[in-house]
Amino acid sequence: MDEETRYEAVRSRDARFDGEFFFAVETTGIYCRPSCPAVTPKRQNVRYYPTSAAAQRSGFRACRRCRPDAVPGSAEWNTRADTVARAMRMIGDGVIDREGVAGLAARLGYSARQVQRQLTAELGAGPVALARAQRAHCARVLLQTTALPVTEIAFAAGFASVRQFNDTIRDGYGTTPTGLRAAAPRGPRGPVTPSTGLPLRLAHRGPCPTGPVFDLLAEEAVPGIEEVTGAPGARVYRRTLRLPHGTGVVAVDERPGGPRRTATGGVRHGGWLDARLQLADLRDLTTAVQRLRRLFDLDADPYAVDERLGADPRLAPLVAARPGLRAPGTADPDELAVRALLGPAGVRRLVARYGKALDAPSGTLTHLFPEPAVLAAAEPGGLLGALATALADGTLRLDAGADRDTAHRALLALPGMDPGTAATIRARALGDPDAAPDGLPGPPGLPAASGLLAASGPSGASGTGVPDAWRPWRAYALWHLWAAGRPPHAVATPCPRPAPEPHPSTESP
């Protein structure tokens, strides 16, 4: 993207580019998202950055009006499979906070110096700066949402010291932590407890029809670890989470917030899903949010997907009916691999026998999905035992930064693993937007989707029965085919509720 295109996006306040790049104004020392409603700066005063961390590293602070640190992540990191993209996914999952730069480099198979050089060359900031910007946003959410002491927030957000926390907030927002809390609009601000949780808005770009995703979650729901309640269009998905520092329970509303009107009266693209997180340890906040974003595919670029798939006459009516359809992922890749292998009935049996009970049940949510090591010891035979053992000993990695091709080969090397199941795991656990199983990822709707695909005309040369013309979005194409076979109530997009500009204390980290 050249500077002329970027400036045009800024001039037109085009929210489609939020998260794809940031711009800073030299005369004010502030950086913004492209859709910022403020007066458009003069072209000669504008500088562009690929990440918020790069803008902060150059001495700019975040705009308090458009809150650029709260935009959806770039879809590029989920689409690409190179070292930089893998690093960005792992930084988002909190790897640097837990393992440091050395741990990130070891996972990538490079030296720390090589990782620093590659990230700085492409993104304008190294891994420490990128993680620091993420911690700052997490801290802002806690400052403006809760009444937690500032010192406790510093360590919950991942900072090593209060001094480092104070310096980062001052550099990123131009004020102190206390000043940042005081600047938030007035609203209820109370303690974060297991019963109340933390309210968040999970931002997304473009349209986001949630009905098909919630249909899938309802059909796959396993009692004890997840549930979907309410009528279609107003459902709530709840599930338990196993996180690095403890456990969590999350609730996400089906009905999206937005779209909203811009200051000039135009429609602002994008919106959010309301969520509430109950965490045993607040240090898991960033990780939990990133895993939810992957589950609901909230960092996707629906404009790029719809443009490519809508050009195919076989898919054009489906794309027109459900613009922005997402490709659901998972909140727990290891769990998804087991579920893809056994199906709902088999998974229910495992949870009942080997699931770990929560210290404090939350309604019908009583257990965590069993860990791979537990399953490997309890049921060592067959494909399940081989899969659980590979996950437990690290032979197979499905985490956010795993190399997709390496993981796919490791899956196919398991005795008894079929290509369709491996491709389903690649699509949903590894988030590959171009994965093309012979049928649709996920168990529901396979016959209807396969029938529609067969009736759509000749396929390409990929060998999967899925046309190569749909690359690099073949997984999305298959989800469109699946959604087209759902009952009418299941594919209707709920009417977004009108809402004001987002309260800064309710944005996700």
XYZ file of C-alpha atoms in Angstrom:
509
model
C 0.000 0.000 0.000
C 1.547 3.325 -1.038
C 1.329 6.602 0.865
C -1.269 8.016 -1.507
C -3.626 5.132 -0.727
C -2.963 5.449 2.978
C -3.660 9.166 3.000
C -6.882 8.646 1.064
C -7.960 6.106 3.715
C -7.190 8.670 6.429
C -8.958 11.480 4.566
C -12.094 9.363 4.085
C -11.866 7.915 7.639
C -12.068 4.421 6.188
C -12.442 1.947 9.070
C -11.636 -0.959 6.773
C -7.971 -0.093 7.316
C -8.130 0.100 11.129
C -5.407 -2.170 12.434
C -3.798 -2.515 9.006
C -1.728 0.623 9.581
C -1.528 3.655 11.882
C -0.769 7.280 11.141
C 0.925 9.881 13.300
C 0.815 13.668 13.128
C 4.164 15.365 13.633
C 2.663 18.685 14.742
C 0.649 17.124 17.591
C 2.784 14.134 18.593
C -0.269 11.859 18.423
C -0.903 8.667 16.463
C -4.353 7.492 15.349
C -6.299 4.802 13.547
C -7.292 5.606 9.916
C -10.947 6.169 10.904
C -10.156 8.795 13.550
C -12.947 11.424 13.510
C -10.563 14.311 14.193
C -9.793 16.944 11.545
C -7.710 15.438 8.747
C -4.084 16.559 9.115
C -2.092 18.024 6.278
C -0.400 15.434 4.112
C 3.106 16.771 4.802
C 2.603 16.333 8.576
C 1.576 12.671 8.429
C 3.778 9.626 9.023
C 2.664 5.996 8.696
C 3.456 2.954 10.836
C 2.616 -0.738 10.502
C 1.992 -1.173 14.246
C 1.055 0.950 17.238
C 4.323 -0.133 18.872
C 6.307 1.419 16.005
C 4.455 4.712 16.442
C 5.092 4.689 20.189
C 8.749 3.813 19.596
C 9.022 6.957 17.447
C 7.759 9.090 20.323
C 4.044 9.426 19.470
C 1.290 8.890 22.019
C -2.124 7.343 21.459
C -5.048 9.567 20.469
C -7.583 9.728 23.294
C -10.416 10.259 20.841
C -10.065 7.254 18.510
C -8.081 4.956 20.874
C -5.908 3.346 18.181
C -4.562 0.736 20.587
C -8.014 -0.910 20.696
C -8.453 -1.693 16.983
C -8.772 -5.289 15.714
C -5.473 -6.974 14.937
C -4.176 -7.097 11.389
C -5.638 -9.986 9.414
C -2.247 -10.351 7.747
C -0.778 -12.163 10.758
C -3.413 -14.900 10.529
C -3.134 -15.226 6.749
C 0.642 -15.423 6.529
C 2.707 -18.380 7.742
C 6.173 -16.797 7.800
C 8.346 -16.057 10.823
C 7.063 -12.507 11.404
C 3.421 -13.600 11.306
C 4.077 -16.511 13.653
C 5.918 -14.177 16.022
C 3.021 -11.715 16.037
C 0.541 -14.467 16.861
C 2.700 -15.662 19.749
C 3.275 -12.150 21.086
C -0.506 -11.674 21.058
C -0.882 -14.897 23.035
C 1.475 -13.557 25.722
C 4.541 -15.713 25.026
C 7.002 -12.881 25.737
C 5.313 -12.100 29.049
C 5.692 -15.742 30.102
C 8.919 -16.845 28.406
C 10.714 -13.678 27.311
C 12.312 -12.977 23.943
C 14.504 -16.065 24.318
C 11.404 -18.236 24.632
C 9.831 -16.633 21.562
C 13.013 -17.146 19.550
C 13.286 -20.786 20.632
C 9.705 -21.461 19.510
C 10.471 -19.870 16.137
C 13.756 -21.736 15.728
C 15.878 -18.579 15.397
C 18.231 -16.644 17.618
C 16.888 -13.701 19.597
C 19.010 -11.368 17.435
C 17.494 -12.740 14.215
C 13.959 -12.327 15.555
C 14.717 -8.760 16.637
C 16.130 -7.935 13.205
C 13.212 -9.423 11.242
C 10.488 -7.783 13.331
C 12.177 -4.387 13.370
C 12.782 -4.458 9.619
C 9.143 -5.164 8.786
C 7.195 -3.683 11.691
C 9.384 -0.854 12.910
C 9.559 -2.339 16.414
C 11.166 -5.359 18.042
C 9.476 -8.042 20.155
C 9.948 -6.206 23.452
C 8.377 -3.004 22.094
C 5.474 -4.945 20.583
C 4.812 -6.757 23.847
C 5.170 -3.497 25.771
C 2.468 -1.823 23.648
C 0.181 -4.781 24.280
C 0.777 -4.579 28.033
C 0.010 -0.855 27.975
C -3.374 -1.428 26.368
C -4.172 -4.221 28.813
C -3.290 -1.886 31.677
C -5.502 0.870 30.268
C -8.469 -1.498 30.144
C -7.938 -2.493 33.781
C -7.391 1.099 34.906
C -10.607 2.298 33.291
C -12.724 -0.770 34.038
C -11.845 -1.770 37.582
C -11.056 -0.273 40.952
C -7.959 -2.444 41.335
C -4.941 -0.703 42.909
C -2.489 0.677 40.369
C 0.312 -1.538 41.665
C -1.786 -4.673 41.214
C -2.710 -3.619 37.669
C 0.961 -3.129 36.789
C 1.802 -6.749 37.493
C -1.492 -8.109 36.143
C -0.744 -6.428 32.793
C 2.648 -8.138 32.637
C 5.049 -5.376 33.689
C 8.152 -6.380 35.630
C 8.099 -3.302 37.863
C 5.901 -0.350 38.772
C 8.518 2.027 37.402
C 8.436 0.299 34.009
C 4.639 0.454 34.115
C 4.597 4.200 34.884
C 7.128 4.969 32.150
C 5.218 2.943 29.539
C 1.876 4.592 30.324
C 3.466 8.030 30.205
C 5.168 7.308 26.882
C 2.100 5.712 25.286
C -0.679 7.949 26.578
C 1.036 11.148 27.690
C -0.206 10.910 31.277
C 0.216 8.935 34.491
C -1.778 5.790 35.331
C -3.847 7.811 37.799
C -4.470 10.477 35.166
C -5.467 7.845 32.608
C -7.983 6.393 35.053
C -9.379 9.833 35.857
C -9.758 10.678 32.139
C -12.149 7.778 31.522
C -15.854 8.613 31.183
C -17.678 8.078 34.416
C -19.174 4.651 34.809
C -19.443 1.780 37.262
C -16.007 0.766 38.356
C -15.838 -2.018 40.886
C -13.775 -4.967 42.008
C -13.153 -7.814 39.605
C -14.454 -10.924 41.363
C -15.258 -14.464 40.212
C -18.946 -13.571 40.256
C -18.790 -10.236 38.411
C -15.951 -10.678 35.948
C -14.550 -8.096 33.573
C -16.785 -6.581 30.858
C -15.122 -6.245 27.446
C -15.906 -5.358 23.861
C -14.204 -7.587 21.312
C -13.759 -5.315 18.299
C -14.043 -6.521 14.712
C -13.796 -4.855 11.312
C -16.553 -4.949 8.727
C -19.806 -6.911 8.966
C -19.823 -9.906 11.292
C -22.842 -12.246 11.013
C -22.700 -14.152 14.281
C -25.653 -16.485 13.685
C -23.766 -19.247 11.805
C -20.925 -19.229 14.352
C -23.334 -19.573 17.266
C -25.194 -22.342 15.405
C -21.943 -24.281 15.166
C -21.070 -23.640 18.807
C -24.556 -24.786 19.885
C -24.281 -28.020 17.914
C -20.792 -28.758 19.217
C -21.404 -27.707 22.852
C -20.149 -30.250 25.381
C -21.998 -30.188 28.742
C -19.832 -29.211 31.660
C -17.329 -27.122 29.698
C -19.583 -24.982 27.483
C -23.183 -23.990 26.822
C -25.275 -21.841 24.471
C -28.437 -20.329 25.924
C -31.168 -18.027 24.601
C -33.142 -17.715 21.375
C -31.414 -17.383 17.969
C -30.287 -13.803 17.516
C -29.902 -13.206 21.260
C -27.886 -16.194 22.412
C -25.012 -16.269 24.896
C -22.066 -18.634 24.571
C -20.296 -19.589 27.811
C -17.308 -21.853 28.311
C -14.429 -22.661 30.634
C -10.839 -21.843 29.722
C -7.534 -23.378 30.776
C -5.003 -20.535 30.818
C -1.280 -20.225 31.618
C -1.778 -18.862 35.144
C -5.143 -20.330 36.089
C -8.667 -20.909 34.854
C -11.375 -18.715 33.391
C -15.021 -18.606 32.392
C -16.127 -16.450 29.470
C -19.533 -15.346 28.205
C -19.975 -13.832 24.706
C -23.198 -12.299 23.362
C -24.406 -13.217 19.886
C -25.930 -9.836 19.171
C -23.169 -7.512 17.925
C -22.738 -3.869 18.815
C -22.752 -1.299 15.965
C -22.547 -0.147 13.308
C -22.066 3.381 14.533
C -22.271 6.738 12.813
C -19.145 8.775 12.251
C -18.835 12.436 13.128
C -19.709 13.296 9.539
C -22.846 11.149 9.539
C -21.507 8.227 7.524
C -21.636 4.606 8.616
C -18.564 3.454 10.506
C -17.643 -0.054 9.465
C -17.107 -2.626 12.183
C -18.396 -3.119 15.687
C -17.857 -5.451 18.615
C -19.113 -8.471 20.518
C -19.885 -7.965 24.191
C -18.078 -10.385 26.485
C -17.467 -10.941 30.171
C -14.382 -12.682 31.537
C -14.071 -14.290 34.951
C -10.393 -15.008 35.578
C -8.699 -16.705 38.500
C -5.573 -14.662 37.675
C -5.740 -11.329 35.854
C -2.361 -11.976 34.249
C -4.290 -14.206 31.847
C -6.407 -11.335 30.491
C -4.487 -10.744 27.251
C -4.151 -14.448 26.497
C -7.840 -15.117 27.137
C -8.917 -12.264 24.869
C -6.652 -13.376 22.025
C -8.024 -16.911 22.222
C -11.579 -15.612 22.031
C -10.649 -13.509 19.038
C -9.358 -16.613 17.292
C -12.476 -18.587 18.211
C -14.747 -15.976 16.609
C -12.257 -15.001 13.864
C -12.509 -11.328 14.848
C -9.230 -10.236 13.234
C -10.378 -11.329 9.772
C -10.480 -8.933 6.817
C -14.013 -9.556 5.484
C -13.555 -7.079 2.641
C -10.665 -9.031 1.114
C -12.454 -12.365 1.613
C -15.753 -11.189 0.142
C -14.065 -9.516 -2.817
C -12.313 -12.728 -3.869
C -15.140 -15.186 -3.178
C -17.870 -12.860 -4.445
C -16.192 -12.803 -7.869
C -17.022 -16.501 -8.328
C -20.571 -16.946 -9.689
C -20.952 -20.111 -7.618
C -20.345 -18.230 -4.372
C -21.574 -14.720 -5.210
C -25.173 -15.298 -3.953
C -23.882 -16.806 -0.705
C -21.451 -13.942 -0.077
C -24.190 -11.407 -0.809
C -26.478 -13.146 1.672
C -23.882 -13.254 4.481
C -21.211 -10.596 3.949
C -18.396 -10.890 6.435
C -19.037 -14.538 7.346
C -16.334 -15.755 9.706
C -14.384 -19.023 9.796
C -14.637 -20.186 13.428
C -11.444 -21.240 15.138
C -11.010 -22.478 18.682
C -10.165 -21.235 22.159
C -8.084 -24.365 22.817
C -6.210 -25.934 19.869
C -5.360 -29.179 21.695
C -9.006 -29.626 22.652
C -10.117 -28.955 19.071
C -7.806 -31.670 17.751
C -9.367 -34.230 20.084
C -12.874 -33.050 19.224
C -12.202 -33.284 15.490
C -11.036 -36.852 16.031
C -13.816 -38.167 18.298
C -16.891 -36.033 17.624
C -19.345 -34.732 20.278
C -20.279 -38.098 21.823
C -16.673 -39.165 22.326
C -15.719 -35.785 23.760
C -18.608 -35.880 26.252
C -17.289 -39.216 27.515
C -13.784 -37.819 27.984
C -14.986 -34.760 29.885
C -17.159 -36.877 32.179
C -14.304 -39.296 32.939
C -11.171 -37.165 32.906
C -12.191 -33.501 32.994
C -10.795 -31.456 35.869
C -13.461 -29.980 38.138
C -13.468 -26.206 38.595
C -12.734 -24.969 42.107
C -15.899 -22.863 41.858
C -18.486 -24.072 39.299
C -20.252 -21.376 37.273
C -23.803 -22.550 36.725
C -23.711 -25.586 34.438
C -19.999 -25.058 33.727
C -18.238 -27.406 36.086
C -15.117 -28.776 34.382
C -12.095 -28.043 32.222
C -11.332 -30.165 29.181
C -8.757 -32.841 30.125
C -5.128 -32.029 29.326
C -3.285 -34.075 26.683
C -1.000 -35.629 29.318
C -4.022 -36.893 31.247
C -5.561 -38.420 28.125
C -2.246 -39.972 27.051
C -1.936 -41.720 30.417
C -5.600 -42.731 30.680
C -6.141 -43.985 27.110
C -2.730 -44.709 25.597
C -3.961 -46.954 22.778
C -5.205 -46.106 19.311
C -5.208 -42.807 17.484
C -6.469 -40.861 20.508
C -3.514 -42.081 22.560
C -1.069 -41.253 19.775
C -2.543 -37.764 19.333
C -2.587 -37.026 23.072
C 0.992 -38.257 23.484
C 2.238 -36.125 20.581
C 0.528 -33.056 22.037
C 1.826 -33.756 25.532
C 5.477 -34.328 24.583
C 5.634 -31.478 22.046
C 6.043 -33.654 18.969
C 2.897 -31.955 17.691
C 2.404 -28.243 18.399
C -0.865 -26.478 17.684
C -0.296 -23.228 19.601
C -0.755 -19.769 18.115
C 2.709 -19.626 16.561
C 3.035 -23.215 15.379
C 4.328 -23.774 11.855
C 1.266 -24.970 9.955
C 3.064 -27.179 7.470
C 5.159 -28.844 10.173
C 2.090 -29.469 12.325
C 0.164 -30.863 9.360
C 2.945 -33.327 8.607
C 3.078 -34.367 12.265
C -0.675 -34.980 12.220
C -0.510 -37.136 9.088
C 2.365 -39.120 10.639
C 0.094 -40.330 13.461
C -1.029 -43.943 12.835
C -4.635 -43.901 11.628
C -4.951 -40.150 11.028
C -6.961 -39.415 7.879
C -6.312 -36.357 5.669
C -9.800 -34.906 6.230
C -9.415 -34.774 10.013
C -5.901 -33.359 9.682
C -7.180 -30.641 7.353
C -10.027 -29.813 9.762
C -7.498 -29.397 12.584
C -5.346 -27.224 10.324
C -8.315 -25.011 9.476
C -9.683 -24.489 12.983
C -6.859 -25.163 15.455
C -4.115 -23.533 13.374
C -6.370 -20.884 11.819
C -5.292 -21.514 8.225
C -7.728 -19.515 6.026
C -6.833 -21.593 2.981
C -7.173 -25.073 4.490
C -9.446 -27.194 2.308
C -10.683 -30.462 3.771
C -12.706 -32.702 1.463
C -15.906 -31.269 2.896
C -16.430 -28.551 5.489
C -14.312 -28.121 8.625
C -16.341 -29.161 11.645
C -18.813 -32.023 11.950
C -22.211 -30.363 11.306
C -23.602 -29.871 7.802
C -21.123 -32.019 5.899
C -23.622 -33.724 3.576
C -25.349 -30.473 2.598
C -22.062 -28.625 2.095
C -20.572 -31.432 0.037
C -23.681 -31.563 -2.111
C -23.580 -27.838 -2.801
C -19.909 -28.060 -3.673
C -20.505 -30.932 -6.092
C -23.334 -29.013 -7.725
C -21.317 -25.824 -8.037
C -19.316 -27.009 -11.025
C -15.866 -28.395 -11.764
C -13.180 -27.968 -9.173
C -9.625 -26.800 -9.551
C -6.471 -28.816 -9.473
C -5.949 -28.790 -5.704
C -7.001 -32.411 -5.361
C -9.419 -31.634 -2.518
C -12.501 -30.976 -4.608
C -12.286 -27.295 -3.615
C -11.556 -24.872 -6.504
C -8.126 -23.232 -6.518
C -9.865 -20.044 -7.673
C -10.987 -19.595 -4.063
C -7.411 -19.300 -2.765
C -6.305 -17.995 -0.328
C -9.736 -18.112 1.329
C -10.897 -21.679 0.652
C -11.820 -22.295 4.310
C -14.195 -19.310 4.174
C -15.734 -20.644 0.962
C -16.485 -23.934 2.673
C -18.103 -22.156 5.602
C -20.313 -20.256 3.165
C -21.416 -23.591 1.695
C -22.120 -24.953 5.152
C -24.081 -21.877 6.228
C -26.166 -22.080 3.055
C -27.486 -25.445 4.233
C -28.702 -24.134 7.602
C -32.340 -23.429 8.556
C -33.530 -19.856 7.863
C -33.308 -18.755 11.500
C -29.737 -19.985 11.721
C -28.331 -17.861 8.922
C -30.176 -14.625 9.593
C -27.877 -11.856 10.740
C -29.230 -10.305 13.950
C -30.036 -6.604 13.680
C -27.233 -4.695 15.401
C -28.397 -2.718 18.387
C -27.713 1.004 18.180
C -24.932 2.079 20.469
C -22.864 5.157 21.242
C -19.156 5.453 20.671
C -17.452 2.645 22.624
C -16.682 3.364 26.261
C -12.890 3.164 26.548
C -13.177 0.987 29.665
C -14.986 -1.741 27.754
C -12.547 -2.386 24.949
C -10.616 -5.610 24.799
C -6.886 -5.657 25.390
